[in-house]
Coordinates of C-alpha atoms in Angstrom, one line a residue:
Chain A
M23 CA -12.6 11.2 -38.3
L24 CA -12.6 11.2 -42.0
S25 CA -9.1 12.6 -42.0
R26 CA -7.9 9.8 -39.7
L27 CA -9.4 7.3 -42.1
V28 CA -7.6 9.0 -45.0
L29 CA -4.3 8.9 -43.1
V30 CA -4.7 5.3 -42.1
S31 CA -5.6 4.3 -45.7
G32 CA -2.7 6.2 -46.9
G33 CA -0.5 4.3 -44.5
L34 CA -2.0 1.0 -45.6
V35 CA -1.3 1.9 -49.2
Q36 CA 2.3 2.5 -48.3
A37 CA 2.5 -0.7 -46.4
S38 CA 1.1 -2.9 -49.2
R39 CA 3.9 -1.8 -51.4
S40 CA 6.7 -4.4 -51.1
F41 CA 9.9 -3.3 -49.7
H42 CA 13.0 -2.5 -51.7
Q43 CA 11.7 -3.9 -55.0
S44 CA 12.2 -0.8 -57.1
S45 CA 14.5 2.2 -56.8
Q46 CA 12.1 4.5 -55.1
S47 CA 13.8 7.7 -55.9
L48 CA 11.9 10.9 -56.6
A49 CA 14.3 11.9 -59.3
P50 CA 14.0 13.0 -62.0
V51 CA 11.5 15.4 -60.5
P52 CA 8.6 16.1 -62.9
P53 CA 9.0 19.6 -64.3
L54 CA 6.9 22.5 -62.9
P55 CA 4.2 23.8 -65.2
E56 CA 5.4 26.8 -67.1
K57 CA 2.6 29.1 -66.2
G58 CA 0.2 29.3 -63.3
G59 CA -3.4 28.2 -63.5
K60 CA -5.5 30.3 -65.8
V61 CA -7.7 32.8 -64.0
R62 CA -10.3 35.2 -65.2
H63 CA -10.5 38.7 -63.7
G64 CA -7.5 37.9 -61.5
I65 CA -9.3 35.7 -59.0
F66 CA -11.8 33.3 -60.5
P67 CA -10.1 30.2 -61.9
E68 CA -10.9 29.3 -65.5
E69 CA -12.1 25.9 -64.4
L70 CA -15.2 27.4 -62.9
F71 CA -16.2 28.8 -66.3
T72 CA -15.4 25.6 -68.0
L73 CA -17.5 23.8 -65.4
L74 CA -20.5 25.9 -65.9
Y75 CA -20.2 26.3 -69.7
P76 CA -22.2 23.2 -70.8
K77 CA -25.2 24.0 -68.6
T78 CA -25.4 27.8 -68.7
G79 CA -23.2 28.9 -71.6
V80 CA -20.9 31.9 -71.5
T81 CA -22.9 34.1 -69.2
G82 CA -23.4 31.4 -66.6
P83 CA -20.8 32.3 -64.0
Y84 CA -21.5 36.0 -64.3
M85 CA -25.2 35.4 -63.6
L86 CA -24.2 33.3 -60.7
G87 CA -22.0 36.0 -59.3
T88 CA -24.6 38.7 -59.8
G89 CA -27.3 36.6 -58.3
L90 CA -25.2 35.8 -55.2
L91 CA -24.3 39.4 -54.7
L92 CA -27.9 40.6 -55.0
Y93 CA -29.1 37.8 -52.7
M94 CA -26.6 38.7 -50.0
L95 CA -27.5 42.3 -50.3
S96 CA -31.2 41.9 -50.3
K97 CA -31.3 39.4 -47.4
E98 CA -28.9 41.7 -45.6
I99 CA -26.5 38.8 -45.1
Y100 CA -23.9 41.4 -46.3
V101 CA -24.7 44.8 -45.1
I102 CA -23.3 47.8 -46.8
N103 CA -21.5 49.9 -44.1
H104 CA -18.4 52.0 -43.8
E105 CA -16.2 48.9 -44.3
T106 CA -17.5 48.6 -47.8
F107 CA -15.9 51.9 -48.7
A108 CA -12.8 50.9 -47.0
A109 CA -12.8 47.7 -48.9
A110 CA -13.5 49.6 -52.1
S111 CA -10.6 51.9 -51.6
I112 CA -8.2 49.1 -50.7
G113 CA -9.5 47.1 -53.6
A114 CA -8.8 50.0 -55.9
V115 CA -5.3 50.5 -54.5
V116 CA -4.5 46.8 -54.8
I117 CA -5.8 46.5 -58.3
Y118 CA -4.0 49.6 -59.4
G119 CA -0.8 48.3 -57.9
I120 CA -1.2 44.9 -59.6
K121 CA -2.1 46.4 -63.0
K122 CA 0.8 48.9 -62.9
F123 CA 3.6 46.8 -61.4
G124 CA 2.4 43.3 -62.2
P125 CA 4.1 42.8 -65.5
S126 CA 7.3 44.4 -64.5
V127 CA 7.6 42.3 -61.3
A128 CA 6.8 39.2 -63.3
A129 CA 9.4 40.1 -65.9
F130 CA 11.9 40.8 -63.0
A131 CA 11.3 37.3 -61.6
D132 CA 11.6 35.8 -65.0
K133 CA 14.9 37.7 -65.5
L134 CA 16.2 36.4 -62.2
N135 CA 15.5 32.8 -63.3
E136 CA 16.8 33.5 -66.8
D137 CA 20.1 34.8 -65.4
K138 CA 20.5 31.7 -63.3
V139 CA 19.9 29.5 -66.3
A140 CA 22.1 31.7 -68.5
K141 CA 25.0 31.4 -66.0
A142 CA 24.8 27.7 -65.9
Q143 CA 24.5 27.6 -69.6
E144 CA 27.5 29.8 -70.0
V145 CA 29.5 27.5 -67.8
K146 CA 28.4 24.6 -69.9
D147 CA 29.2 26.4 -73.1
Q148 CA 32.5 27.5 -71.9
A149 CA 33.4 24.0 -70.8
M150 CA 32.3 22.6 -74.2
A151 CA 34.2 25.3 -76.0
S152 CA 37.4 24.7 -74.1
L153 CA 37.0 21.0 -74.7
A154 CA 36.5 21.5 -78.4
Q155 CA 39.5 23.8 -78.4
G156 CA 41.4 21.0 -76.7
I157 CA 40.4 18.6 -79.4
E158 CA 41.6 21.0 -82.1
D159 CA 44.9 21.5 -80.3
E160 CA 45.4 17.8 -80.0
K161 CA 44.7 17.3 -83.7
K162 CA 47.2 20.0 -84.5
E163 CA 49.8 18.4 -82.3
Q164 CA 49.2 15.0 -83.9
W165 CA 49.7 16.6 -87.3
R166 CA 52.8 18.2 -86.1
V167 CA 54.1 14.9 -84.8
E168 CA 53.6 13.4 -88.2
G169 CA 55.8 15.9 -89.8
R170 CA 58.3 15.6 -87.0
H171 CA 60.2 12.7 -88.6
M172 CA 61.1 15.0 -91.5
L173 CA 62.5 17.4 -89.0
F174 CA 64.5 14.6 -87.5
D175 CA 65.7 13.4 -90.8
A176 CA 67.0 16.8 -91.7
K177 CA 68.6 17.1 -88.3
R178 CA 70.2 13.7 -88.7
N179 CA 71.5 14.7 -92.1
N180 CA 72.9 17.8 -90.7
V181 CA 74.7 16.0 -88.0
A182 CA 76.0 13.4 -90.4
M183 CA 77.3 16.1 -92.6
L184 CA 79.0 17.8 -89.7
L185 CA 80.5 14.6 -88.6
E186 CA 81.7 13.9 -92.2
T187 CA 83.2 17.3 -92.5
N188 CA 84.9 17.0 -89.2
Y189 CA 86.3 13.7 -90.1
R190 CA 87.6 14.9 -93.4
E191 CA 89.2 17.9 -91.9
R192 CA 90.9 15.8 -89.4
L193 CA 92.0 13.4 -92.0
H194 CA 93.5 16.2 -94.0
M195 CA 95.2 17.5 -90.9
V196 CA 96.7 14.1 -90.2
T197 CA 97.8 13.8 -93.8
N198 CA 99.4 17.2 -93.7
E199 CA 101.2 16.5 -90.5
V200 CA 102.5 13.1 -91.7
K201 CA 103.6 14.7 -94.9
K202 CA 105.4 17.4 -93.0
R203 CA 107.2 14.9 -91.0
L204 CA 108.1 12.9 -94.1
D205 CA 109.2 16.0 -96.0
Y206 CA 111.4 16.8 -93.1
Q207 CA 113.0 13.5 -93.2
V208 CA 113.4 13.8 -97.0
Q209 CA 115.0 17.2 -96.7
L210 CA 117.2 15.8 -94.0
Q211 CA 118.4 13.1 -96.3
N212 CA 118.9 15.5 -99.1
L213 CA 120.9 17.7 -96.9
H214 CA 122.9 14.8 -95.7
R215 CA 123.7 13.7 -99.3
R216 CA 124.5 17.2 -100.4
M217 CA 126.8 17.7 -97.5
E218 CA 128.4 14.4 -98.1
Q219 CA 128.8 15.3 -101.8
E220 CA 130.3 18.6 -101.1
H221 CA 132.5 17.2 -98.6
L222 CA 133.7 14.6 -100.9
V223 CA 134.3 17.1 -103.7
N224 CA 136.2 19.3 -101.4
W225 CA 138.2 16.4 -100.2
V226 CA 138.9 15.2 -103.7
E227 CA 139.9 18.7 -104.8
Q228 CA 142.1 19.1 -101.8
S229 CA 143.7 15.8 -102.3
V230 CA 144.2 16.6 -106.0
I231 CA 145.7 19.9 -105.2
K232 CA 147.9 18.3 -102.7
S233 CA 148.9 15.7 -105.0
I234 CA 150.1 18.1 -107.6
T235 CA 153.9 18.0 -107.0
P236 CA 156.0 20.8 -108.1
Q237 CA 157.5 18.6 -110.8
Q238 CA 154.2 17.9 -112.3
E239 CA 153.4 21.6 -112.0
K240 CA 156.4 22.5 -114.1
E241 CA 155.7 19.8 -116.7
S242 CA 152.1 20.9 -117.0
I243 CA 153.1 24.6 -117.4
A244 CA 155.6 23.6 -120.0
K245 CA 153.1 21.6 -121.8
C246 CA 150.6 24.4 -121.7
I247 CA 153.2 26.7 -123.2
A248 CA 154.0 24.3 -126.0
D249 CA 150.3 23.8 -126.7
L250 CA 149.8 27.5 -126.8
K251 CA 152.6 27.9 -129.3
V252 CA 151.1 25.3 -131.5
L253 CA 147.7 27.0 -131.2
A254 CA 149.2 30.3 -132.1
K255 CA 150.8 28.8 -135.1
N256 CA 147.6 27.2 -136.1
T257 CA 145.6 30.4 -135.8
Q258 CA 148.2 32.4 -137.5
A259 CA 148.2 29.9 -140.3
R260 CA 144.4 30.0 -140.4
A261 CA 144.4 33.7 -140.4
T262 CA 146.7 33.9 -143.4
V263 CA 144.8 31.4 -145.4
Chain B
M24 CA -24.4 47.5 -26.1
M25 CA -22.9 50.5 -27.7
V26 CA -21.1 49.8 -31.0
S27 CA -18.1 52.0 -30.9
F28 CA -15.2 52.4 -33.2
F29 CA -13.0 50.5 -30.9
D30 CA -14.9 47.3 -31.4
Q31 CA -12.7 46.4 -34.2
F32 CA -9.8 46.2 -31.9
A33 CA -11.5 43.7 -29.5
S34 CA -9.7 40.4 -29.7
P35 CA -12.2 38.3 -31.6
S36 CA -13.2 34.9 -30.4
Y37 CA -15.5 32.4 -32.1
L38 CA -17.0 29.5 -30.2
G39 CA -14.5 30.1 -27.5
I40 CA -11.5 29.8 -29.8
P41 CA -9.4 32.9 -29.7
L42 CA -9.2 33.8 -33.3
I43 CA -6.1 35.9 -32.7
A44 CA -4.1 32.7 -32.8
V45 CA -5.5 32.0 -36.3
A46 CA -4.7 35.6 -37.3
I47 CA -1.1 35.2 -36.0
A48 CA -0.6 31.9 -37.7
L49 CA -2.0 33.1 -41.0
P50 CA 1.2 34.7 -42.4
W51 CA 3.0 31.4 -42.1
V52 CA 0.6 29.9 -44.6
L53 CA 1.1 32.7 -47.2
Y54 CA 4.8 32.1 -47.8
P55 CA 5.4 28.7 -49.5
T56 CA 8.6 26.9 -48.6
P57 CA 11.0 26.9 -51.5
P58 CA 11.1 23.4 -52.9
A59 CA 14.3 21.6 -53.6
R60 CA 14.4 22.8 -57.2
W61 CA 17.0 24.9 -58.8
I62 CA 14.6 27.2 -60.8
N63 CA 11.3 27.9 -59.1
N64 CA 8.1 29.7 -60.0
R65 CA 7.9 33.5 -60.0
L66 CA 6.5 33.8 -56.5
I67 CA 9.2 31.8 -54.8
T68 CA 11.9 33.5 -56.9
I69 CA 10.7 36.9 -55.8
Q70 CA 10.2 35.8 -52.2
G71 CA 13.7 34.4 -52.1
W72 CA 15.2 37.5 -53.7
F73 CA 13.4 39.9 -51.4
I74 CA 14.4 38.0 -48.2
N75 CA 17.9 37.8 -49.5
R76 CA 18.2 41.6 -50.3
F77 CA 16.6 42.6 -47.0
T78 CA 18.8 40.4 -44.8
N79 CA 21.8 41.6 -46.7
Q80 CA 20.9 45.3 -46.1
L81 CA 20.1 44.5 -42.5
M82 CA 23.4 42.8 -41.8
L83 CA 25.6 45.5 -43.5
P84 CA 26.3 47.6 -40.4
L85 CA 26.8 44.6 -38.2
N86 CA 30.0 42.7 -37.6
V87 CA 30.0 38.9 -37.9
G88 CA 28.7 38.4 -34.4
G89 CA 25.6 40.3 -35.2
H90 CA 24.8 38.0 -38.0
K91 CA 23.4 35.5 -35.5
W92 CA 20.4 37.8 -35.4
A93 CA 19.7 37.5 -39.2
L94 CA 17.1 34.8 -39.0
L95 CA 15.2 36.4 -36.2
L96 CA 15.2 39.9 -37.6
A97 CA 14.3 38.8 -41.1
S98 CA 11.4 36.6 -40.1
L99 CA 10.2 39.3 -37.7
M100 CA 10.2 41.8 -40.5
I101 CA 8.3 39.5 -42.8
F102 CA 5.8 38.6 -40.1
L103 CA 5.0 42.1 -39.2
I104 CA 4.7 43.3 -42.7
T105 CA 2.3 40.5 -43.6
I106 CA 0.2 41.0 -40.5
N107 CA 0.0 44.7 -41.1
M108 CA -0.8 44.4 -44.8
L109 CA -3.4 41.8 -44.2
G110 CA -5.0 44.1 -41.6
L111 CA -5.7 46.6 -44.3
L112 CA -8.3 44.3 -45.8
P113 CA -11.9 44.9 -44.7
Y114 CA -13.3 43.0 -41.8
T115 CA -9.9 41.7 -40.7
F116 CA -8.3 41.8 -37.3
T117 CA -4.8 43.0 -37.0
P118 CA -3.0 41.4 -34.1
T119 CA -0.4 44.1 -33.9
T120 CA -3.0 46.6 -32.7
Q121 CA -2.8 44.8 -29.4
L122 CA -0.3 46.3 -27.1
S123 CA 0.3 43.0 -25.5
L124 CA 1.6 41.5 -28.7
N125 CA 3.9 44.4 -29.5
M126 CA 5.3 44.6 -26.0
G127 CA 5.7 40.8 -26.2
F128 CA 8.0 41.4 -29.2
A129 CA 9.7 44.5 -27.9
V130 CA 10.7 43.7 -24.3
P131 CA 12.3 40.3 -24.8
L132 CA 14.3 41.3 -27.8
W133 CA 15.4 44.5 -26.3
L134 CA 16.3 42.8 -23.1
A135 CA 18.3 40.2 -25.0
T136 CA 20.4 42.9 -26.7
V137 CA 21.1 44.6 -23.4
I138 CA 22.0 41.4 -21.6
I139 CA 24.2 40.1 -24.4
G140 CA 25.9 43.4 -24.6
M141 CA 26.5 43.5 -20.9
R142 CA 27.7 39.9 -20.8
N143 CA 30.2 40.0 -23.6
Q144 CA 31.6 43.5 -23.3
P145 CA 30.4 45.2 -20.2
T146 CA 32.7 48.1 -20.4
I147 CA 31.8 49.1 -23.9
A148 CA 28.1 48.6 -23.1
L149 CA 28.3 50.8 -20.1
G150 CA 30.4 53.2 -22.1
H151 CA 27.5 53.8 -24.5
L152 CA 25.7 55.5 -21.7
L153 CA 28.0 58.5 -22.0
P154 CA 28.3 60.1 -25.4
E155 CA 31.8 61.3 -26.4
G156 CA 32.9 64.8 -25.8
T157 CA 30.5 65.9 -23.1
P158 CA 31.6 68.7 -20.9
I159 CA 32.7 67.4 -17.4
P160 CA 30.0 69.1 -15.3
L161 CA 27.3 67.5 -17.4
I162 CA 28.5 63.9 -16.9
P163 CA 26.3 62.8 -14.0
V164 CA 23.1 64.3 -15.5
L165 CA 23.9 62.8 -18.9
I166 CA 24.4 59.3 -17.5
I167 CA 21.0 59.4 -15.8
I168 CA 19.4 60.6 -19.0
E169 CA 21.1 57.9 -21.1
T170 CA 20.0 55.2 -18.7
I171 CA 16.5 56.4 -18.8
S172 CA 16.6 56.5 -22.5
L173 CA 17.9 53.0 -22.6
L174 CA 15.2 51.7 -20.3
I175 CA 12.5 53.5 -22.3
R176 CA 13.5 51.8 -25.5
P177 CA 11.2 48.7 -25.3
L178 CA 8.3 50.8 -24.3
A179 CA 8.9 53.1 -27.2
L180 CA 9.2 50.2 -29.7
G181 CA 6.1 48.5 -28.6
V182 CA 3.9 51.5 -28.1
R183 CA 5.1 53.0 -31.4
L184 CA 4.0 50.0 -33.4
T185 CA 0.7 49.8 -31.5
A186 CA -0.1 53.4 -31.7
N187 CA 0.7 53.8 -35.4
L188 CA -1.4 50.8 -36.4
T189 CA -4.3 51.6 -34.2
A190 CA -4.4 55.1 -35.3
G191 CA -4.2 54.1 -38.9
H192 CA -7.1 51.7 -38.6
L193 CA -9.2 54.0 -36.7
L194 CA -8.7 56.7 -39.2
I195 CA -9.7 54.4 -42.0
Q196 CA -12.9 53.5 -40.1
L197 CA -13.7 57.1 -39.4
I198 CA -13.3 58.4 -42.8
A199 CA -15.1 55.4 -44.3
T200 CA -18.0 56.0 -42.0
A201 CA -17.9 59.7 -43.0
V202 CA -18.1 58.7 -46.7
F203 CA -20.9 56.3 -45.9
V204 CA -22.9 58.8 -44.0
L205 CA -22.3 61.6 -46.5
L206 CA -23.3 59.4 -49.5
P207 CA -26.8 60.9 -49.8
M208 CA -25.1 64.3 -50.2
M209 CA -22.9 63.7 -53.2
P210 CA -20.0 66.1 -53.8
T211 CA -18.4 65.9 -50.4
V212 CA -18.3 62.1 -50.9
A213 CA -16.0 62.3 -53.8
I214 CA -13.4 64.4 -51.9
L215 CA -13.6 62.1 -48.9
T216 CA -13.2 59.0 -51.0
A217 CA -10.1 60.5 -52.4
A218 CA -8.9 61.2 -48.9
V219 CA -9.5 57.6 -47.9
L220 CA -7.6 56.4 -50.9
F221 CA -4.7 58.6 -50.1
L222 CA -4.7 57.6 -46.5
L223 CA -4.7 54.0 -47.5
T224 CA -1.6 54.4 -49.6
L225 CA 0.0 56.1 -46.7
L226 CA -1.0 53.2 -44.6
E227 CA 0.9 50.9 -46.7
V228 CA 3.6 52.7 -45.0
A229 CA 2.8 50.0 -42.5
V230 CA 5.7 48.5 -44.3
A231 CA 7.9 51.4 -43.4
M232 CA 6.6 50.9 -39.9
I233 CA 8.2 47.6 -39.9
Q234 CA 11.4 49.0 -41.3
A235 CA 11.4 51.4 -38.4
Y236 CA 10.8 48.6 -35.9
V237 CA 13.4 46.3 -37.1
F238 CA 15.8 49.0 -37.7
V239 CA 15.5 50.4 -34.3
L240 CA 15.9 47.0 -32.9
L241 CA 19.0 46.6 -35.0
L242 CA 20.4 49.9 -33.9
S243 CA 20.2 48.9 -30.3
L244 CA 22.5 46.0 -31.3
Y245 CA 26.0 47.0 -30.2
L246 CA 27.1 43.5 -30.5

């Protein structure tokens, strides 16, 4: 009955909340408490001790426990029989097991969780590292780009020089070729002139030789002999003087 | 009314409610459902890890078709372990000491494996009845023997579990009674207490019992 009342009142509480007014999501989920509830002697929650502390002090709960135990034993509500020993043995085994393996099992569970967190953390760290590296690389590339115009200038200069050199070479070549052609013409003209000169000289000689008649030949020879005689006389005369 | 040692195995009922139902439903309460969190508390982490490891081991020899049995076998294992371990506590009732419960587990599951085997690959299933390399004259006899062994399997599974648990509980009761009775005479008690303790640790081989149960069930899977 009471439970039904609770359920209905719970439903009423839900119904009185207006619809779709706020984003009713359960996220972010509140974090779990780090450690379990504090217990004393493995079973009794610490809240019991805190509850009884104001009235009965530190020994309160222990007195309560002892009193209950003695009451149950004396009134034979709990009878000591063979099961007590069975309970004692199993209790001893359980407590031994918990004391011996408890911390290691807890550490194991913690390690499992730690490993999970560490893996995710590693992924995150690696992502961040790769992104930082990307930023570094990008900065380096930008710096490289700044210096790239110098590279281009140098290259441009190179190319210009090459072009210039090429141009000059070809210019020279052209000049040389033209000069060769002109020299050829000059030589040709020289040759022509020389040949004409020679030809003319030959012709003149030939014509002079032809034009020497025998008469003239005799006269010239006679003249030569007369001249020679005069010369001989002169030299003779000079020689005696 | 004679109080005998077998009273602990009577199915308890209180005000007409068969408490065995409560006893069977109890293990469900003890294992919390993992919440939708990424990192959980230690209990759930360990629970999840254990179930994971166990199912992994169980499914190793099986091919993919056998993996359909993973949920059933894993939950069966957890259930039986919990029930048996809880039965070690004093004044508790262990449902698995009832033959009816164990046969209720054994027969349907065994029958399922046989029927599925027969349906999917009848030749191979029938072929298992004859081990390889038997001399020819022995074949008829061997087939009969193998069939009998196949049919005995559910009986063996159920009775094995029942007998082991019942015997264990009975022994605990007996030795505890012996300790109790011999308490006025001191020295013997100490030795007997030690015997009880040792027996109890052996009885936490109820866990191994479950391993045996599930493993045998698994071995009969030629799926």
